[in-house]
């Protein structure tokens, strides 16, 4: 299951996010979203867990808990929808 993690402190690392979720089970991947120009965190990311029951436990156990001073939002990630067109590409 792909899990959305929001309201992250900008200083949170992928290892810290992985460690928070590791208490609940196996993790396939951790991806912090960063600004492509500055490389700084955008304050959210995704954690992939292969076992759905472990992922559900992580969502219930971590949602609204503090990580580096901020209460994180944790829920099942929604599929990425169609992105709007940015106009003609010449």
PDB file of C-alpha atoms in Angstrom:
ATOM      1  CA  UNK A   1       0.000   0.000   0.000  1.00  0.00           C
ATOM      2  CA  UNK A   2       1.225   3.479  -0.823  1.00  0.00           C
ATOM      3  CA  UNK A   3       0.880   5.820   2.173  1.00  0.00           C
ATOM      4  CA  UNK A   4       0.809   9.619   2.027  1.00  0.00           C
ATOM      5  CA  UNK A   5       2.603  11.416   4.865  1.00  0.00           C
ATOM      6  CA  UNK A   6       1.957  15.151   5.122  1.00  0.00           C
ATOM      7  CA  UNK A   7       2.722  18.118   7.385  1.00  0.00           C
ATOM      8  CA  UNK A   8       6.306  16.940   7.742  1.00  0.00           C
ATOM      9  CA  UNK A   9       8.867  19.247   9.298  1.00  0.00           C
ATOM     10  CA  UNK A  10      11.224  20.385   6.548  1.00  0.00           C
ATOM     11  CA  UNK A  11      14.176  18.838   8.394  1.00  0.00           C
ATOM     12  CA  UNK A  12      12.780  15.277   8.416  1.00  0.00           C
ATOM     13  CA  UNK A  13      15.007  12.841   6.521  1.00  0.00           C
ATOM     14  CA  UNK A  14      14.047   9.695   4.613  1.00  0.00           C
ATOM     15  CA  UNK A  15      15.791   7.628   7.309  1.00  0.00           C
ATOM     16  CA  UNK A  16      13.746   9.272  10.070  1.00  0.00           C
ATOM     17  CA  UNK A  17      10.539   8.635   8.149  1.00  0.00           C
ATOM     18  CA  UNK A  18      11.586   5.020   7.513  1.00  0.00           C
ATOM     19  CA  UNK A  19      12.346   4.539  11.224  1.00  0.00           C
ATOM     20  CA  UNK A  20       8.930   5.862  12.247  1.00  0.00           C
ATOM     21  CA  UNK A  21       7.178   3.364   9.973  1.00  0.00           C
ATOM     22  CA  UNK A  22       9.564   0.443  10.633  1.00  0.00           C
ATOM     23  CA  UNK A  23       7.881  -0.200  13.997  1.00  0.00           C
ATOM     24  CA  UNK A  24       4.796  -1.335  12.085  1.00  0.00           C
ATOM     25  CA  UNK A  25       6.340  -3.683   9.515  1.00  0.00           C
ATOM     26  CA  UNK A  26       8.264  -4.035   6.274  1.00  0.00           C
ATOM     27  CA  UNK A  27       8.858  -0.969   4.129  1.00  0.00           C
ATOM     28  CA  UNK A  28       9.423  -1.209   0.359  1.00  0.00           C
ATOM     29  CA  UNK A  29      10.356   2.428  -0.213  1.00  0.00           C
ATOM     30  CA  UNK A  30      10.366   5.930   1.242  1.00  0.00           C
ATOM     31  CA  UNK A  31      10.146   8.990  -0.985  1.00  0.00           C
ATOM     32  CA  UNK A  32      10.343  12.545   0.373  1.00  0.00           C
ATOM     33  CA  UNK A  33       9.150  15.076  -2.172  1.00  0.00           C
ATOM     34  CA  UNK A  34      11.635  17.874  -2.760  1.00  0.00           C
ATOM     35  CA  UNK A  35      11.683  21.075  -4.775  1.00  0.00           C
ATOM     36  CA  UNK A  36      13.433  20.337  -8.056  1.00  0.00           C
ATOM     37  CA  UNK A  37      15.325  23.635  -8.011  1.00  0.00           C
ATOM     38  CA  UNK A  38      16.335  24.041  -4.355  1.00  0.00           C
ATOM     39  CA  UNK A  39      16.361  20.392  -3.265  1.00  0.00           C
ATOM     40  CA  UNK A  40      14.486  21.349  -0.084  1.00  0.00           C
ATOM     41  CA  UNK A  41      11.647  19.230   1.252  1.00  0.00           C
ATOM     42  CA  UNK A  42       8.116  20.228   0.291  1.00  0.00           C
ATOM     43  CA  UNK A  43       6.815  18.876   3.617  1.00  0.00           C
ATOM     44  CA  UNK A  44       5.279  15.626   2.389  1.00  0.00           C
ATOM     45  CA  UNK A  45       6.261  12.224   1.140  1.00  0.00           C
ATOM     46  CA  UNK A  46       5.196   8.641   0.523  1.00  0.00           C
ATOM     47  CA  UNK A  47       5.953   5.341   2.214  1.00  0.00           C
ATOM     48  CA  UNK A  48       5.285   2.055   0.414  1.00  0.00           C
ATOM     49  CA  UNK A  49       4.461  -0.971   2.598  1.00  0.00           C
ATOM     50  CA  UNK A  50       3.810  -4.343   0.905  1.00  0.00           C
ATOM     51  CA  UNK A  51       1.588  -5.740   3.683  1.00  0.00           C
ATOM     52  CA  UNK A  52      -1.806  -3.974   3.809  1.00  0.00           C
ATOM     53  CA  UNK A  53      -2.568  -4.892   7.420  1.00  0.00           C
ATOM     54  CA  UNK A  54       0.809  -3.509   8.540  1.00  0.00           C
ATOM     55  CA  UNK A  55       0.170  -0.386   6.458  1.00  0.00           C
ATOM     56  CA  UNK A  56      -3.259   0.079   8.072  1.00  0.00           C
ATOM     57  CA  UNK A  57      -1.680  -0.284  11.510  1.00  0.00           C
ATOM     58  CA  UNK A  58       0.934   2.325  10.607  1.00  0.00           C
ATOM     59  CA  UNK A  59      -1.749   4.746   9.389  1.00  0.00           C
ATOM     60  CA  UNK A  60      -3.780   4.321  12.584  1.00  0.00           C
ATOM     61  CA  UNK A  61      -0.711   4.424  14.796  1.00  0.00           C
ATOM     62  CA  UNK A  62       1.054   7.419  13.258  1.00  0.00           C
ATOM     63  CA  UNK A  63      -1.706   9.764  12.058  1.00  0.00           C
ATOM     64  CA  UNK A  64      -1.707  12.982  14.124  1.00  0.00           C
ATOM     65  CA  UNK A  65       1.420  11.982  16.067  1.00  0.00           C
ATOM     66  CA  UNK A  66       4.419  14.283  16.480  1.00  0.00           C
ATOM     67  CA  UNK A  67       7.523  13.840  14.346  1.00  0.00           C
ATOM     68  CA  UNK A  68      10.219  16.470  14.887  1.00  0.00           C
ATOM     69  CA  UNK A  69       7.729  18.840  16.492  1.00  0.00           C
ATOM     70  CA  UNK A  70       4.889  18.604  13.959  1.00  0.00           C
ATOM     71  CA  UNK A  71       1.784  16.419  13.985  1.00  0.00           C
ATOM     72  CA  UNK A  72       1.959  14.417  10.775  1.00  0.00           C
ATOM     73  CA  UNK A  73      -0.999  13.477   8.573  1.00  0.00           C
ATOM     74  CA  UNK A  74      -0.917   9.837   7.485  1.00  0.00           C
ATOM     75  CA  UNK A  75      -3.412   8.177   5.134  1.00  0.00           C
ATOM     76  CA  UNK A  76      -3.648   5.888   2.145  1.00  0.00           C
ATOM     77  CA  UNK A  77      -2.342   7.690  -0.927  1.00  0.00           C
ATOM     78  CA  UNK A  78      -4.865   8.404  -3.633  1.00  0.00           C
ATOM     79  CA  UNK A  79      -3.931   7.575  -7.230  1.00  0.00           C
ATOM     80  CA  UNK A  80      -2.536  10.540  -9.084  1.00  0.00           C
ATOM     81  CA  UNK A  81      -5.252  11.999 -11.289  1.00  0.00           C
ATOM     82  CA  UNK A  82      -4.932  13.436 -14.751  1.00  0.00           C
ATOM     83  CA  UNK A  83      -2.879  16.597 -14.716  1.00  0.00           C
ATOM     84  CA  UNK A  84      -4.325  19.634 -16.489  1.00  0.00           C
ATOM     85  CA  UNK A  85      -2.775  20.601 -19.780  1.00  0.00           C
ATOM     86  CA  UNK A  86      -0.347  23.495 -19.689  1.00  0.00           C
ATOM     87  CA  UNK A  87      -1.274  24.650 -23.161  1.00  0.00           C
ATOM     88  CA  UNK A  88       0.296  23.868 -26.501  1.00  0.00           C
ATOM     89  CA  UNK A  89       3.882  22.670 -26.664  1.00  0.00           C
ATOM     90  CA  UNK A  90       5.545  24.058 -29.758  1.00  0.00           C
TER      91      UNK A  90
END
